[in-house]
Coordinates of C-alpha atoms and ligand atoms in Angstrom, one line a residue:
M1 CA -6.7 -17.9 24.1
A2 CA -6.8 -19.3 20.6
K3 CA -3.5 -20.1 18.9
F4 CA -4.6 -18.2 15.8
P5 CA -6.4 -14.9 15.2
V6 CA -10.2 -15.3 15.4
E7 CA -12.4 -13.1 13.3
P8 CA -14.2 -10.4 15.3
F9 CA -17.1 -10.6 12.8
K10 CA -19.4 -13.1 11.2
I11 CA -20.2 -13.4 7.5
K12 CA -23.5 -12.2 6.1
A13 CA -23.0 -12.2 2.4
V14 CA -20.8 -14.6 0.4
E15 CA -19.3 -14.3 -3.1
P16 CA -18.6 -17.6 -4.9
I17 CA -15.0 -18.2 -6.2
R18 CA -14.1 -20.9 -8.7
Q19 CA -11.2 -23.3 -9.0
T20 CA -9.8 -23.8 -12.5
S21 CA -7.6 -26.6 -13.8
R22 CA -3.8 -26.2 -14.2
A23 CA -4.3 -26.5 -18.0
E24 CA -6.9 -23.7 -18.0
R25 CA -4.6 -21.5 -15.9
E26 CA -1.6 -22.1 -18.2
Q27 CA -3.8 -21.1 -21.1
V28 CA -5.1 -18.0 -19.3
L29 CA -1.6 -16.9 -18.4
R30 CA -0.3 -17.2 -22.0
Q31 CA -3.3 -15.1 -23.1
A32 CA -2.4 -12.5 -20.5
N33 CA 1.2 -12.3 -21.7
Y34 CA 2.4 -13.4 -18.3
N35 CA 1.1 -10.2 -16.7
L36 CA -1.4 -11.0 -13.9
F37 CA -3.0 -7.6 -14.2
A38 CA -4.3 -8.9 -17.6
V39 CA -6.0 -12.0 -16.1
P40 CA -9.8 -11.7 -15.6
A41 CA -10.7 -11.9 -11.9
Q42 CA -13.1 -14.7 -12.5
D43 CA -10.1 -16.9 -13.4
I44 CA -8.5 -16.2 -10.0
Y45 CA -9.1 -18.5 -7.0
I46 CA -7.5 -16.5 -4.2
D47 CA -6.8 -12.9 -5.1
L48 CA -3.9 -11.4 -3.1
M49 CA -3.0 -8.8 -5.8
T50 CA -3.9 -6.0 -3.5
D51 CA -5.5 -5.0 -0.2
S52 CA -6.6 -1.8 -1.9
G53 CA -10.3 -1.4 -2.6
T54 CA -10.9 -5.1 -1.9
S55 CA -12.2 -4.9 1.7
A56 CA -15.5 -6.4 2.7
M57 CA -17.6 -3.5 4.0
S58 CA -19.6 -3.9 7.2
D59 CA -23.4 -3.8 7.5
H60 CA -22.9 -0.3 9.1
Q61 CA -21.0 0.9 6.1
W62 CA -23.6 -0.6 3.7
A63 CA -26.4 1.0 5.7
G64 CA -24.5 4.3 5.4
M65 CA -24.5 3.9 1.6
M66 CA -28.3 4.1 1.7
M67 CA -27.9 7.5 3.4
G68 CA -26.0 8.9 0.5
D69 CA -27.1 12.5 -0.2
E70 CA -26.4 13.1 -3.8
S71 CA -26.6 16.8 -3.8
Y72 CA -23.9 18.5 -6.0
A73 CA -22.8 20.9 -3.3
G74 CA -22.7 20.5 0.5
C75 CA -24.1 17.0 0.8
R76 CA -24.5 15.8 4.4
N77 CA -22.0 12.9 3.9
F78 CA -19.3 15.5 3.3
F79 CA -19.8 16.9 6.7
N80 CA -19.7 13.4 8.3
L81 CA -16.4 12.8 6.6
Q82 CA -15.1 16.2 7.6
E83 CA -16.0 15.4 11.2
A84 CA -14.1 12.0 11.0
I85 CA -11.0 13.4 9.3
R86 CA -10.8 16.4 11.6
S87 CA -11.3 14.3 14.7
I88 CA -8.8 11.6 13.7
T89 CA -6.1 13.6 11.9
G90 CA -6.5 17.0 13.5
F91 CA -6.0 18.6 10.0
Q92 CA -8.2 21.6 9.4
Y93 CA -8.9 21.3 5.7
F94 CA -9.4 18.4 3.3
V95 CA -10.6 17.6 -0.2
P96 CA -12.1 14.2 -1.1
T97 CA -10.6 12.5 -4.1
H98 CA -11.6 9.4 -6.0
Q99 CA -8.5 7.5 -4.7
G100 CA -5.0 8.1 -3.3
R101 CA -3.2 8.9 -6.5
A102 CA -5.6 11.7 -7.3
A103 CA -4.7 13.2 -3.9
E104 CA -1.1 12.8 -4.8
N105 CA -1.6 14.5 -8.2
V106 CA -3.4 17.5 -6.6
L107 CA -0.7 17.8 -3.9
F108 CA 2.3 17.6 -6.2
T109 CA 0.7 19.9 -8.8
C110 CA 0.3 22.5 -6.1
T111 CA 3.8 22.1 -4.7
V112 CA 6.5 20.5 -6.9
Q113 CA 8.4 22.4 -9.5
P114 CA 10.6 20.6 -12.2
G115 CA 14.0 19.6 -10.8
Q116 CA 12.8 19.6 -7.1
S117 CA 13.1 16.6 -4.9
V118 CA 10.7 14.9 -2.5
P119 CA 12.4 12.7 0.0
S120 CA 10.6 9.9 1.9
N121 CA 11.3 6.6 3.6
M122 CA 10.1 5.0 0.4
H123 CA 7.6 6.2 -2.1
F124 CA 5.1 3.7 -3.5
D125 CA 4.6 3.3 -7.3
T126 CA 1.9 5.9 -8.0
T127 CA 3.6 8.5 -5.6
Q128 CA 6.9 8.0 -7.4
A129 CA 5.2 8.3 -10.8
N130 CA 3.2 11.4 -9.8
I131 CA 6.4 13.2 -8.6
I132 CA 8.2 12.2 -11.8
A133 CA 5.2 13.4 -13.9
R134 CA 5.7 16.9 -12.3
G135 CA 9.4 16.8 -13.4
G136 CA 10.4 16.2 -9.7
K137 CA 12.7 13.6 -8.2
P138 CA 11.4 11.0 -5.7
V139 CA 14.1 10.1 -3.2
N140 CA 14.0 7.0 -0.9
L141 CA 16.0 7.2 2.3
V142 CA 14.7 4.2 4.3
A143 CA 17.0 3.1 7.2
E144 CA 19.5 0.3 6.4
E145 CA 17.6 -2.4 8.3
G146 CA 14.6 -1.7 6.1
L147 CA 16.5 -3.2 3.2
D148 CA 17.6 -6.3 5.0
P149 CA 15.0 -9.0 4.4
V150 CA 15.8 -10.9 7.6
S151 CA 16.4 -8.2 10.2
H152 CA 13.8 -8.3 12.9
A153 CA 14.1 -4.6 13.8
P154 CA 10.7 -3.4 15.1
F155 CA 10.4 -0.4 12.8
K156 CA 11.9 -1.3 9.5
G157 CA 9.9 1.5 7.8
D158 CA 11.9 4.3 9.6
I159 CA 13.6 6.9 7.5
D160 CA 17.4 7.3 8.0
L161 CA 17.5 10.7 9.7
G162 CA 21.2 11.1 9.1
K163 CA 20.7 10.6 5.3
L164 CA 17.7 13.0 5.3
E165 CA 19.8 15.7 7.0
A166 CA 22.7 15.1 4.6
Y167 CA 20.3 15.1 1.6
I168 CA 18.8 18.5 2.7
Q169 CA 22.3 19.9 3.0
Q170 CA 23.3 18.5 -0.4
V171 CA 20.4 19.9 -2.5
G172 CA 19.3 22.8 -0.3
A173 CA 16.0 23.2 1.5
E174 CA 14.7 25.5 -1.3
N175 CA 14.7 22.5 -3.7
I176 CA 12.6 20.4 -1.4
P177 CA 9.0 21.5 -1.5
L178 CA 7.9 18.8 1.0
G179 CA 9.1 15.6 2.7
M180 CA 7.0 12.5 3.2
L181 CA 6.8 9.3 5.2
T182 CA 4.8 6.3 3.9
V183 CA 3.1 4.5 6.8
T184 CA 3.3 1.6 6.7
N185 CA 6.2 1.3 4.2
N186 CA 4.5 -0.6 1.4
S187 CA 7.4 -1.0 -1.0
G188 CA 9.6 -2.1 1.9
G189 CA 7.4 -5.0 3.1
G190 CA 4.5 -3.2 4.9
Q191 CA 6.9 -2.4 7.8
P192 CA 5.9 0.3 10.3
V193 CA 7.4 3.6 11.1
S194 CA 8.0 4.4 14.8
M195 CA 6.4 7.4 16.5
A196 CA 9.9 8.6 17.4
N197 CA 10.9 8.5 13.8
I198 CA 7.7 10.4 12.7
R199 CA 8.3 13.0 15.4
A200 CA 12.0 13.4 14.5
T201 CA 11.3 13.6 10.7
G202 CA 8.7 16.4 11.4
N203 CA 11.2 18.3 13.5
L204 CA 14.1 18.0 11.1
L205 CA 12.0 19.1 8.1
H206 CA 10.4 21.9 10.0
Q207 CA 13.9 23.2 11.2
H208 CA 14.6 23.7 7.4
G209 CA 11.2 25.2 6.7
I210 CA 10.1 22.1 4.7
P211 CA 6.5 20.9 5.0
F212 CA 5.9 17.3 6.1
F213 CA 3.2 15.1 4.7
L214 CA 2.2 11.5 5.6
D215 CA 1.2 9.0 2.9
A216 CA -1.3 7.7 5.4
C217 CA -3.2 4.9 3.6
R218 CA -2.2 2.3 6.3
Y219 CA -2.0 4.7 9.2
A220 CA -4.2 2.5 11.5
E221 CA -2.1 -0.6 11.0
N222 CA 1.0 1.5 11.6
A223 CA -0.6 2.8 14.9
Y224 CA -1.3 -0.7 16.0
F225 CA 2.3 -1.7 15.5
I226 CA 3.4 1.3 17.6
K227 CA 1.1 0.2 20.3
L228 CA 2.6 -3.3 20.2
R229 CA 6.3 -2.4 19.8
E230 CA 7.1 1.1 21.0
S231 CA 7.6 1.8 24.6
G232 CA 5.1 4.2 26.2
Y233 CA 2.3 3.3 23.9
A234 CA 0.9 0.0 25.2
D235 CA -1.8 1.7 27.2
K236 CA -2.8 4.3 24.6
S237 CA -5.8 3.8 22.4
I238 CA -5.3 3.5 18.6
L239 CA -7.1 6.8 18.1
E240 CA -4.7 8.6 20.5
I241 CA -1.7 7.1 18.7
A242 CA -3.1 8.0 15.3
R243 CA -3.7 11.6 16.5
E244 CA -0.2 11.9 17.7
M245 CA 1.2 10.5 14.4
F246 CA -0.7 13.2 12.5
S247 CA 0.1 15.9 15.0
Y248 CA 3.8 16.0 13.7
A249 CA 2.7 16.5 10.1
D250 CA 1.3 19.4 8.1
G251 CA -1.0 17.2 6.0
C252 CA -1.5 13.8 4.5
T253 CA -2.6 12.0 1.3
M254 CA -4.9 9.0 1.9
S255 CA -6.0 6.2 -0.2
A256 CA -9.2 5.3 1.8
K257 CA -9.2 2.0 -0.2
K258 CA -6.9 0.6 2.5
D259 CA -7.4 1.4 6.2
A260 CA -10.7 3.1 5.7
L261 CA -12.2 -0.2 4.5
V262 CA -13.9 1.0 1.3
N263 CA -13.9 0.0 -2.3
I264 CA -13.2 3.5 -3.6
G265 CA -12.2 6.9 -2.2
G266 CA -9.4 9.0 -0.8
F267 CA -8.5 12.5 0.4
L268 CA -5.9 15.1 0.7
A269 CA -5.8 16.9 4.1
M270 CA -3.7 19.8 5.3
N271 CA -3.5 22.7 7.8
D272 CA -2.2 25.4 5.3
E273 CA -5.2 27.4 4.1
L274 CA -3.4 28.7 1.0
L275 CA -2.5 25.2 -0.1
Y276 CA -6.1 24.2 0.6
E277 CA -7.4 27.0 -1.7
R278 CA -5.0 25.9 -4.5
A279 CA -6.0 22.3 -4.0
C280 CA -9.6 23.2 -4.4
Q281 CA -8.8 24.8 -7.8
Q282 CA -7.0 21.7 -8.9
L283 CA -9.8 19.5 -7.5
I284 CA -12.5 21.4 -9.5
L285 CA -10.4 21.0 -12.6
R286 CA -9.8 17.3 -12.2
E287 CA -12.0 15.5 -9.7
G288 CA -15.1 17.6 -9.0
F289 CA -16.6 20.1 -6.6
P290 CA -14.7 20.2 -3.3
T291 CA -17.6 18.7 -1.3
Y292 CA -17.6 15.4 -3.3
G293 CA -14.3 15.2 -5.2
G294 CA -15.1 12.5 -7.7
L295 CA -17.1 10.4 -5.4
A296 CA -20.9 9.9 -4.8
G297 CA -22.3 11.0 -1.5
R298 CA -22.8 7.4 -0.6
D299 CA -19.1 6.7 -1.1
L300 CA -18.2 9.6 1.2
E301 CA -20.4 8.1 3.9
A302 CA -18.8 4.7 3.6
V303 CA -15.3 6.3 4.0
A304 CA -16.5 8.3 7.0
R305 CA -17.8 5.2 8.7
G306 CA -14.9 3.0 7.6
L307 CA -12.3 5.4 9.0
W308 CA -13.8 4.8 12.5
E309 CA -14.1 1.0 12.0
G310 CA -10.5 0.8 10.8
L311 CA -9.3 2.1 14.2
D312 CA -11.1 -0.6 16.2
E313 CA -8.5 -2.4 18.3
Q314 CA -10.1 -5.9 18.2
Y315 CA -10.3 -5.6 14.4
L316 CA -6.6 -4.5 14.2
A317 CA -5.5 -7.4 16.5
Y318 CA -7.2 -9.8 14.1
R319 CA -5.9 -8.0 11.0
I320 CA -2.3 -8.0 12.1
G321 CA -2.6 -11.5 13.5
H322 CA -4.1 -12.9 10.3
T323 CA -1.2 -11.5 8.3
K324 CA 1.3 -12.9 10.8
Y325 CA -0.4 -16.3 10.7
L326 CA 0.3 -16.6 6.9
A327 CA 3.9 -15.5 7.4
D328 CA 4.5 -17.9 10.3
R329 CA 3.1 -20.9 8.4
L330 CA 5.3 -20.1 5.4
L331 CA 8.4 -19.7 7.5
E332 CA 7.6 -23.1 9.1
E333 CA 7.9 -24.5 5.6
G334 CA 11.3 -22.8 5.2
I335 CA 10.0 -20.4 2.5
P336 CA 12.1 -17.2 2.3
L337 CA 10.1 -14.1 3.2
L338 CA 10.7 -10.5 4.1
E339 CA 10.7 -10.7 7.9
P340 CA 8.9 -9.9 10.1
A341 CA 5.4 -10.0 8.6
G342 CA 4.1 -6.6 7.4
G343 CA 0.7 -5.2 8.3
H344 CA -1.3 -5.8 5.1
A345 CA 0.8 -8.4 3.3
V346 CA 3.4 -11.1 3.3
Y347 CA 6.3 -10.5 0.9
L348 CA 8.0 -13.6 -0.6
D349 CA 11.7 -12.9 -1.1
A350 CA 12.1 -13.9 -4.8
R351 CA 15.8 -13.4 -4.7
R352 CA 16.3 -16.1 -2.1
F353 CA 13.5 -18.2 -3.4
L354 CA 15.0 -18.3 -6.9
P355 CA 18.7 -17.5 -6.6
H356 CA 19.4 -19.1 -10.0
I357 CA 17.4 -16.3 -11.8
P358 CA 19.3 -13.0 -12.1
Q359 CA 17.4 -9.7 -11.5
A360 CA 17.5 -8.9 -15.2
E361 CA 15.4 -12.1 -15.8
L362 CA 12.7 -10.9 -13.4
P363 CA 12.6 -13.5 -10.6
G364 CA 9.7 -11.8 -8.9
Q365 CA 7.5 -11.9 -12.0
A366 CA 8.5 -15.6 -12.6
L367 CA 7.4 -16.5 -9.0
S368 CA 4.1 -14.7 -9.3
C369 CA 3.4 -16.5 -12.5
A370 CA 4.2 -19.8 -10.8
L371 CA 1.8 -19.1 -8.0
Y372 CA -1.0 -18.5 -10.4
V373 CA -0.3 -21.7 -12.4
E374 CA 0.1 -23.7 -9.2
G375 CA -2.9 -22.5 -7.2
G376 CA -4.9 -19.9 -9.1
I377 CA -3.4 -17.4 -6.6
R378 CA -2.7 -13.8 -7.7
G379 CA 0.1 -11.9 -6.0
V380 CA 1.9 -8.9 -7.3
E381 CA 5.6 -8.4 -8.2
I382 CA 7.2 -5.6 -6.2
G383 CA 10.7 -5.7 -7.6
S384 CA 12.4 -5.0 -10.9
V385 CA 9.2 -4.9 -13.0
M386 CA 7.7 -2.3 -10.7
F387 CA 10.8 -0.3 -9.8
A388 CA 13.9 -0.9 -12.0
Y389 CA 14.7 2.1 -14.2
E390 CA 17.3 3.4 -16.6
D391 CA 19.6 6.0 -15.0
P392 CA 19.1 9.1 -17.2
D393 CA 22.8 10.1 -16.7
S394 CA 24.6 6.8 -17.3
G395 CA 22.0 4.8 -19.2
E396 CA 22.6 1.9 -16.9
M397 CA 19.7 -0.2 -15.6
L398 CA 19.2 0.4 -11.8
Y399 CA 17.6 -2.5 -10.0
P400 CA 15.8 -2.2 -6.6
A401 CA 17.4 -3.6 -3.5
L402 CA 14.4 -5.9 -2.8
E403 CA 12.9 -8.4 -5.3
L404 CA 9.6 -9.3 -3.8
V405 CA 6.3 -11.0 -4.5
R406 CA 3.6 -9.4 -2.3
L407 CA 0.7 -11.5 -1.1
A408 CA -1.6 -8.7 0.1
I409 CA -4.5 -9.7 2.2
P410 CA -7.9 -8.0 1.5
R411 CA -9.5 -6.9 4.8
R412 CA -12.2 -9.1 6.3
V413 CA -12.4 -11.3 3.1
Y414 CA -10.5 -14.5 3.3
T415 CA -10.5 -17.1 6.1
Q416 CA -7.7 -19.1 7.7
A417 CA -8.4 -22.0 5.4
H418 CA -7.8 -19.8 2.4
L419 CA -4.4 -18.9 3.9
D420 CA -3.6 -22.5 4.5
Y421 CA -4.3 -23.2 0.9
V422 CA -1.9 -20.5 -0.1
V423 CA 0.8 -22.0 2.1
E424 CA 0.3 -25.4 0.5
S425 CA 0.6 -24.0 -3.0
C426 CA 3.8 -22.1 -2.0
Q427 CA 5.2 -25.3 -0.5
R428 CA 4.7 -27.2 -3.8
I429 CA 6.4 -24.5 -5.8
Y430 CA 9.3 -24.3 -3.4
A431 CA 9.9 -28.0 -3.7
R432 CA 10.5 -27.7 -7.4
R433 CA 11.9 -24.1 -7.5
Q434 CA 14.9 -25.2 -9.6
E435 CA 12.6 -25.8 -12.6
L436 CA 11.4 -22.2 -12.7
R437 CA 12.8 -20.0 -15.4
G438 CA 12.9 -16.2 -15.9
L439 CA 11.0 -13.9 -18.3
R440 CA 11.8 -11.2 -20.8
Y441 CA 9.8 -8.2 -21.8
T442 CA 7.9 -8.1 -25.1
Y443 CA 6.4 -4.7 -24.3
A444 CA 7.3 -2.2 -21.6
P445 CA 5.8 1.3 -21.3
A446 CA 7.9 4.1 -19.8
L447 CA 5.7 5.0 -16.8
L448 CA 4.0 2.5 -14.3
R449 CA 5.3 -0.3 -16.5
H450 CA 4.0 -3.2 -14.3
F451 CA 0.3 -2.5 -15.0
T452 CA 0.5 -3.1 -18.7
A453 CA 3.8 -4.7 -19.6
R454 CA 3.9 -8.0 -21.6
F455 CA 6.3 -10.9 -21.1
A456 CA 7.5 -14.1 -22.6
P457 CA 9.2 -17.0 -20.7
L458 CA 12.9 -17.6 -21.3
Ligands
P70_501 C1 -1.4 -1.4 -3.4 C2 -2.0 -0.1 -4.1 C3 -1.7 2.2 -3.5 C4 -1.0 3.2 -2.8 C5 -0.1 2.9 -1.7 C6 0.6 4.0 -1.1 C7 1.5 3.7 0.0 C8 -0.5 5.5 -2.4 C9 -1.2 4.6 -3.1 C10 -2.1 5.0 -4.2 C11 -1.6 -0.1 -5.6 C12 -1.6 -1.4 -6.3 C13 -0.4 -2.0 -6.5 C14 -0.3 -3.2 -7.1 C15 -1.5 -3.8 -7.5 C16 -2.7 -3.2 -7.3 C17 -2.7 -1.9 -6.7 N1 -1.3 1.0 -3.4 N2 0.4 5.2 -1.5 O1 -1.9 -2.4 -3.6 O2 -3.5 4.8 -3.8 O3 -4.4 3.1 -5.4 O4 -5.9 4.7 -4.1 O5 -4.5 5.5 -6.0 O6 0.1 1.7 -1.3 O7 -0.4 -1.3 -2.6 P1 -4.6 4.5 -4.9

């Protein structure tokens, strides 16, 4: 048995990447106003900004792309995708969308009225923004250990069921059009949600007549953690575990850009026929006819094939092991992380990394800039830049509990040597962390600020 995860694939096509000099990177970062979203990808060496849409597709998926049926209505790839979604999720109806946030938009447009709340373990950024855009209120009720960066609880993505019950009592079930769980919990460190918690959340919501949806973009990684960590699941297949997860829900949103191993695509699935009919109307308005939903036939085929590949147990063992390898190497160097490793990413704990920079001076953003200057590495801040907001009642700035820099690992793209290079770069920054300074905003839009904000060093 090897001491490190060995790739269950070999490499057939390569894409060159280019090292730049430190002086070049300093210049690029200045020009990008210290926002890594504004840095051209050709100036990045190792791109860990996201695991979304960045997977390497397999030869089987690429072959499927050549089988794209580009008919406007009823293309054969739609039916292949329908077969995969029905078989894996058990949901009767679905509409394809161009990516996850489009599925969110359609779902919330059909369900959320102004003033209503949507509780979850933790909403991710686009989900939060899409609820707010409908005049709704996103509510995060993750269990206490999910906010403790060093707790090794096995399922730190679980929702606090007591808080969920109390919240339903407080605002009334009629003001909650649906409840959600994000699997795995992206804003909380890519931590999994247990089957017991998914089941209990479904039961609790249903007792109050509230529909339950999964934000399912990393459902296969979540299923693999259940197999590893939850008693009674060690001998079940990933497909069986996934089916059970979905069986407690009434539907899901899915960004296929994650666990379905494609560069673009998503869907909204559900059992409620009336909701499906309304979703089709929204889809035609925004995305396209319900058998293609903003995608080409070839894209639908890649999603259909990728959904099956993403459930392969050997692949998942490598995938989760690869992420854990990076976390373990960083921990060996004493670098503070959110522990244990998540499924798709390692999250540097900027608060413990840079205790001398207060949250108002954006320590996560400062750390992500330092990573770029040091190694040409692009991570993403998941902290105050992404989530701090002004309380509409008190006008006070509310900062998130966690101040993180996420190093998300694209699927089947980087090797162990690439990860070792990331560790060495982090190590050099950690050695001179006292020299790092915070940042201030020079421009900050109201919604989804992180994508386009501009900064200046303090
Ligand atoms: C990410 C991307 C997308 C996402 C998600 C969950 C749990 C829905 C969506 C939306 C977004 C991102 C963040 C920072 C940098 C680049 C990209 N997550 N739900 O990387 O799906 O993007 O397809 O509309 O994580 O985590 P989509």
